[in-house]
Tab-separated table of C-alpha atoms in Angstrom:
chain	number	residue	atom	x	y	z
B	4	THR	CA	1.913	-14.405	8.493
B	5	GLN	CA	-1.382	-12.798	7.772
B	6	LEU	CA	-2.594	-13.291	3.970
B	7	LEU	CA	-4.906	-11.656	1.707
B	8	GLU	CA	-5.979	-13.177	-1.543
B	9	GLN	CA	-7.637	-10.908	-4.217
B	10	SER	CA	-9.766	-12.247	-7.127
B	11	PRO	CA	-9.685	-11.745	-9.954
B	12	GLN	CA	-6.097	-10.557	-10.592
B	13	PHE	CA	-6.949	-9.111	-13.826
B	14	LEU	CA	-10.410	-7.766	-15.276
B	15	SER	CA	-11.073	-6.177	-18.670
B	16	ILE	CA	-14.264	-4.652	-18.940
B	17	GLN	CA	-16.302	-2.330	-21.041
B	18	GLU	CA	-17.635	1.019	-19.906
B	19	GLY	CA	-20.873	0.669	-18.299
B	20	GLU	CA	-20.624	-3.118	-16.983
B	21	ASN	CA	-20.565	-4.026	-13.147
B	22	LEU	CA	-17.968	-5.937	-11.462
B	23	THR	CA	-16.951	-7.028	-8.145
B	24	VAL	CA	-13.779	-7.821	-6.381
B	25	TYR	CA	-13.095	-10.108	-3.380
B	26	CYS	CA	-10.756	-9.927	-0.946
B	27	ASN	CA	-10.068	-13.192	1.272
B	28	SER	CA	-8.251	-14.237	4.481
B	29	SER	CA	-8.232	-16.942	7.033
B	30	SER	CA	-7.235	-14.046	9.436
B	31	VAL	CA	-9.424	-11.751	11.169
B	32	PHE	CA	-8.677	-8.078	10.693
B	33	SER	CA	-9.529	-4.956	12.848
B	34	SER	CA	-10.464	-3.352	9.829
B	35	LEU	CA	-10.166	-3.603	6.133
B	36	GLN	CA	-9.121	-0.699	3.659
B	37	TRP	CA	-9.271	-0.403	-0.065
B	38	TYR	CA	-6.923	1.645	-1.929
B	39	ARG	CA	-6.444	2.299	-5.745
B	40	GLN	CA	-3.155	3.102	-7.139
B	41	GLU	CA	-2.587	4.570	-10.879
B	42	PRO	CA	0.824	3.874	-12.605
B	43	GLY	CA	3.749	5.734	-11.077
B	44	GLU	CA	1.957	6.667	-8.177
B	45	GLY	CA	1.561	5.694	-4.640
B	46	PRO	CA	-1.878	3.889	-3.433
B	47	VAL	CA	-4.874	6.300	-2.458
B	48	LEU	CA	-6.987	5.344	0.132
B	49	LEU	CA	-10.879	5.137	-0.838
B	50	VAL	CA	-12.549	3.523	2.003
B	51	THR	CA	-12.099	2.055	5.738
B	52	VAL	CA	-14.324	-0.361	7.112
B	53	VAL	CA	-14.376	-1.613	10.904
B	54	THR	CA	-17.258	-3.270	11.601
B	55	GLY	CA	-18.341	-6.650	10.485
B	56	GLY	CA	-21.016	-6.810	7.796
B	57	GLU	CA	-20.530	-3.188	7.578
B	58	VAL	CA	-21.495	-1.548	4.098
B	59	LYS	CA	-20.017	1.799	2.703
B	60	LYS	CA	-21.081	3.424	-0.647
B	61	LEU	CA	-18.930	6.014	-2.475
B	62	LYS	CA	-20.868	7.346	-5.602
B	63	ARG	CA	-20.632	4.114	-7.608
B	64	LEU	CA	-18.444	1.876	-5.669
B	65	THR	CA	-19.924	-0.286	-2.839
B	66	PHE	CA	-17.864	-1.460	-0.032
B	67	GLN	CA	-18.481	-4.505	2.341
B	68	PHE	CA	-16.702	-6.181	4.984
B	69	GLY	CA	-17.676	-9.487	5.896
B	70	ASP	CA	-19.462	-10.817	9.407
B	71	ALA	CA	-16.365	-12.391	10.583
B	72	ARG	CA	-14.096	-9.646	9.214
B	73	LYS	CA	-12.075	-12.089	7.009
B	74	ASP	CA	-13.271	-10.760	4.031
B	75	SER	CA	-14.296	-8.145	1.897
B	76	SER	CA	-15.598	-7.240	-1.541
B	77	LEU	CA	-15.917	-4.133	-3.625
B	78	HIS	CA	-18.632	-3.790	-6.454
B	79	ILE	CA	-18.216	-1.136	-9.184
B	80	THR	CA	-21.516	-0.061	-10.561
B	81	ALA	CA	-21.280	1.414	-14.139
B	82	ALA	CA	-17.859	0.998	-14.419
B	83	GLN	CA	-15.881	4.314	-16.586
B	84	PRO	CA	-12.312	4.352	-17.779
B	85	GLY	CA	-11.428	6.629	-14.965
B	86	ASP	CA	-11.809	3.614	-12.436
B	87	THR	CA	-8.858	2.012	-14.457
B	88	GLY	CA	-6.228	1.193	-11.990
B	89	LEU	CA	-4.860	-1.255	-9.465
B	90	TYR	CA	-7.019	-2.007	-6.655
B	91	LEU	CA	-5.467	-2.995	-3.189
B	92	CYS	CA	-7.477	-4.165	-0.073
B	93	ALA	CA	-5.526	-4.173	3.195
B	94	GLY	CA	-6.043	-5.569	6.609
B	95	GLY	CA	-5.624	-3.795	9.813
B	96	GLY	CA	-3.291	-5.189	12.481
B	97	THR	CA	-0.933	-4.399	15.632
B	98	ALA	CA	0.929	-1.119	15.306
B	99	SER	CA	-1.349	0.323	12.641
B	100	LYS	CA	0.302	-2.044	10.319
B	101	LEU	CA	-1.579	-3.001	7.245
B	102	THR	CA	-1.210	-6.347	5.379
B	103	PHE	CA	-2.041	-5.852	1.475
B	104	GLY	CA	-3.595	-8.131	-0.899
B	105	THR	CA	-2.108	-9.259	-3.726
B	106	GLY	CA	-3.902	-6.447	-5.739
B	107	THR	CA	-6.688	-6.590	-8.700
B	108	ARG	CA	-5.797	-4.693	-11.972
B	109	LEU	CA	-8.803	-3.336	-13.487
B	110	GLN	CA	-8.920	-1.896	-17.051
B	111	VAL	CA	-12.165	-0.315	-18.464
B	112	THR	CA	-12.477	0.415	-21.958
B	113	LEU	CA	-15.084	2.751	-24.162
H	26	ASN	CA	-0.063	20.481	1.327
H	27	ALA	CA	2.742	18.314	0.306
H	28	GLY	CA	1.759	15.061	2.283
H	29	VAL	CA	4.606	12.328	1.799
H	30	THR	CA	7.402	12.976	-0.218
H	31	GLN	CA	10.182	10.512	-1.080
H	32	THR	CA	13.464	11.240	-2.788
H	33	PRO	CA	14.712	10.189	-5.109
H	34	LYS	CA	11.791	9.243	-7.486
H	35	PHE	CA	14.510	6.743	-9.617
H	36	ARG	CA	18.184	5.440	-8.876
H	37	VAL	CA	20.182	3.011	-10.720
H	38	LEU	CA	22.561	1.044	-8.341
H	39	LYS	CA	25.890	-1.005	-9.109
H	40	THR	CA	25.812	-4.476	-6.899
H	41	GLY	CA	27.556	-3.448	-3.695
H	42	GLN	CA	26.763	0.108	-3.504
H	43	SER	CA	24.956	1.655	-0.630
H	44	MET	CA	22.045	4.303	-0.685
H	45	THR	CA	19.787	6.025	1.423
H	46	LEU	CA	15.908	6.527	0.723
H	47	LEU	CA	14.372	9.853	2.380
H	48	CYS	CA	10.732	9.922	3.177
H	49	ALA	CA	9.238	13.228	4.916
H	50	GLN	CA	5.728	13.803	5.897
H	51	ASP	CA	4.303	17.417	7.353
H	52	MET	CA	1.202	15.830	8.870
H	53	ASN	CA	2.492	15.228	11.954
H	54	HIS	CA	1.778	11.663	11.699
H	55	GLU	CA	3.229	9.052	14.528
H	56	TYR	CA	3.365	6.078	12.416
H	57	MET	CA	5.386	5.608	9.126
H	58	TYR	CA	6.356	2.696	7.129
H	59	TRP	CA	8.556	1.235	4.357
H	60	TYR	CA	6.819	-0.998	1.936
H	61	ARG	CA	8.362	-2.621	-1.486
H	62	GLN	CA	6.002	-3.283	-4.162
H	63	ASP	CA	6.949	-6.132	-6.815
H	64	PRO	CA	5.121	-7.575	-9.637
H	65	GLY	CA	2.577	-10.159	-8.369
H	66	MET	CA	3.756	-9.865	-4.802
H	67	GLY	CA	1.757	-6.816	-3.856
H	68	LEU	CA	2.959	-4.502	-1.026
H	69	ARG	CA	5.310	-6.220	1.460
H	70	LEU	CA	6.287	-4.268	4.877
H	71	ILE	CA	10.098	-3.735	5.249
H	72	HIS	CA	10.511	-1.621	8.474
H	73	TYR	CA	8.253	0.630	10.479
H	74	SER	CA	8.246	3.310	13.146
H	75	VAL	CA	5.349	4.008	15.854
H	76	GLY	CA	7.217	7.377	16.753
H	77	GLU	CA	10.062	9.428	16.502
H	78	GLY	CA	13.160	7.388	17.585
H	79	THR	CA	11.578	3.675	17.269
H	80	THR	CA	12.109	1.417	14.434
H	81	ALA	CA	10.889	-2.418	14.118
H	82	LYS	CA	11.054	-5.099	11.399
H	83	GLY	CA	8.482	-5.901	9.063
H	84	GLU	CA	7.938	-8.879	6.869
H	85	VAL	CA	11.007	-8.375	4.518
H	86	PRO	CA	13.578	-6.760	6.563
H	87	ASP	CA	16.933	-8.236	5.504
H	88	GLY	CA	19.633	-6.150	3.840
H	89	TYR	CA	17.535	-2.954	4.788
H	90	ASN	CA	17.950	-0.655	7.793
H	91	VAL	CA	16.052	2.533	8.963
H	92	SER	CA	16.396	5.735	11.178
H	93	ARG	CA	13.387	7.629	12.661
H	94	LEU	CA	15.590	10.306	14.075
H	95	LYS	CA	13.068	13.341	13.642
H	96	LYS	CA	9.277	12.537	13.483
H	97	GLN	CA	8.732	13.921	10.243
H	98	ASN	CA	11.625	11.875	8.549
H	99	PHE	CA	11.690	7.936	7.808
H	100	LEU	CA	15.207	7.294	6.165
H	101	LEU	CA	15.343	3.663	4.388
H	102	GLY	CA	19.156	2.349	4.319
H	103	LEU	CA	20.705	-0.375	1.815
H	104	GLU	CA	24.098	-1.013	2.502
H	105	SER	CA	25.071	-3.279	-0.087
H	106	ALA	CA	22.500	-3.305	-3.016
H	107	ALA	CA	21.810	-6.785	-4.830
H	108	PRO	CA	19.672	-7.367	-7.554
H	109	SER	CA	17.207	-8.646	-5.658
H	110	GLN	CA	16.575	-5.554	-4.182
H	111	THR	CA	15.535	-3.917	-7.560
H	112	SER	CA	11.817	-2.834	-6.572
H	113	VAL	CA	9.563	-0.087	-6.323
H	114	TYR	CA	9.603	1.582	-2.768
H	115	PHE	CA	6.941	3.177	-1.299
H	116	CYS	CA	7.005	5.427	2.214
H	117	ALA	CA	3.628	5.902	3.792
H	118	SER	CA	2.260	7.441	7.444
H	119	THR	CA	-0.810	7.593	9.289
H	120	GLN	CA	-1.751	9.004	12.295
H	121	GLY	CA	-2.825	5.474	13.659
H	122	ALA	CA	-5.578	2.599	12.861
H	123	PRO	CA	-7.977	2.663	11.649
H	124	THR	CA	-6.916	5.895	9.969
H	125	GLY	CA	-5.666	5.345	6.308
H	126	TYR	CA	-2.594	5.627	5.037
H	127	THR	CA	-1.178	8.531	3.156
H	128	PHE	CA	1.544	7.214	0.609
H	129	GLY	CA	4.442	8.805	-1.210
H	130	SER	CA	4.914	8.499	-4.986
H	131	GLY	CA	7.456	5.651	-4.600
H	132	THR	CA	11.091	5.408	-5.637
H	133	ARG	CA	12.128	3.162	-8.522
H	134	LEU	CA	15.380	1.539	-7.677
H	135	THR	CA	17.120	-0.876	-10.109
H	136	VAL	CA	20.081	-2.845	-8.857
H	137	VAL	CA	22.499	-3.866	-11.564
C-alpha cells in the first residue's frame, strides 16, 4: 500500500504570513496533485505536477514535485483568510487511481 | 454544468439496514471512484470503475458493493450497515491520468 504523509497536520497562522506544507512518501508516483477542501464540500483540484523537479505557480501558491517523484511541497506566500481549508496531496497510480495524503488543515486569521 | 452529483446528502441508518448511494456525472468521464473520508485517516478508496460495466475493489471494499450499468452513474450499496460505516462518502470522476478528479459534495452517513 502506498502511503502519503503530510506535515504539519494543523497550521494556524495570521494573515500575511508564509507557510509550507509537505507531502512525503517512500513510493514513486506518476503524478502528484494538490486539492483544497472546504467544510461540507468535496476536494477541488489546485494543480497537477508530473515531472520530477517540476515547479508550478498559481498566484500566491507554489507547488514543487520532488526530483525522485516521491514527495511534494506547497508554499503559500502572504496567506489570506480565503486560503483557509484542508489541503490534500494525492499521488497518481494505476487505473488513474489516486492515493491521498492525510491532509493539512490550515486556518488563516486576520 | 452540474459536474458530479451525489444523492442523498445526509442519511441516518439503523444497524443492519441497507441503502444505495447514487453518483451521477455529466462530463462523459470514463473513470469513477467511491471514497470514504474519516477524521485523521484522509480519503480511502472503496471501489472504482474504469468504464461502463466494470468495477474493481479499492483499499477498503468490505461491506460495500458497486455497480456501473450506465457510464454516467456509479452506485454504492451497503447491504447491512454497521456503525463502522459511519463516514462521509465522496464520489469522484476523471477522464484519466494525469487529469484531476472532479468530486461530488459528499454524503454524510450515520449508522446508529
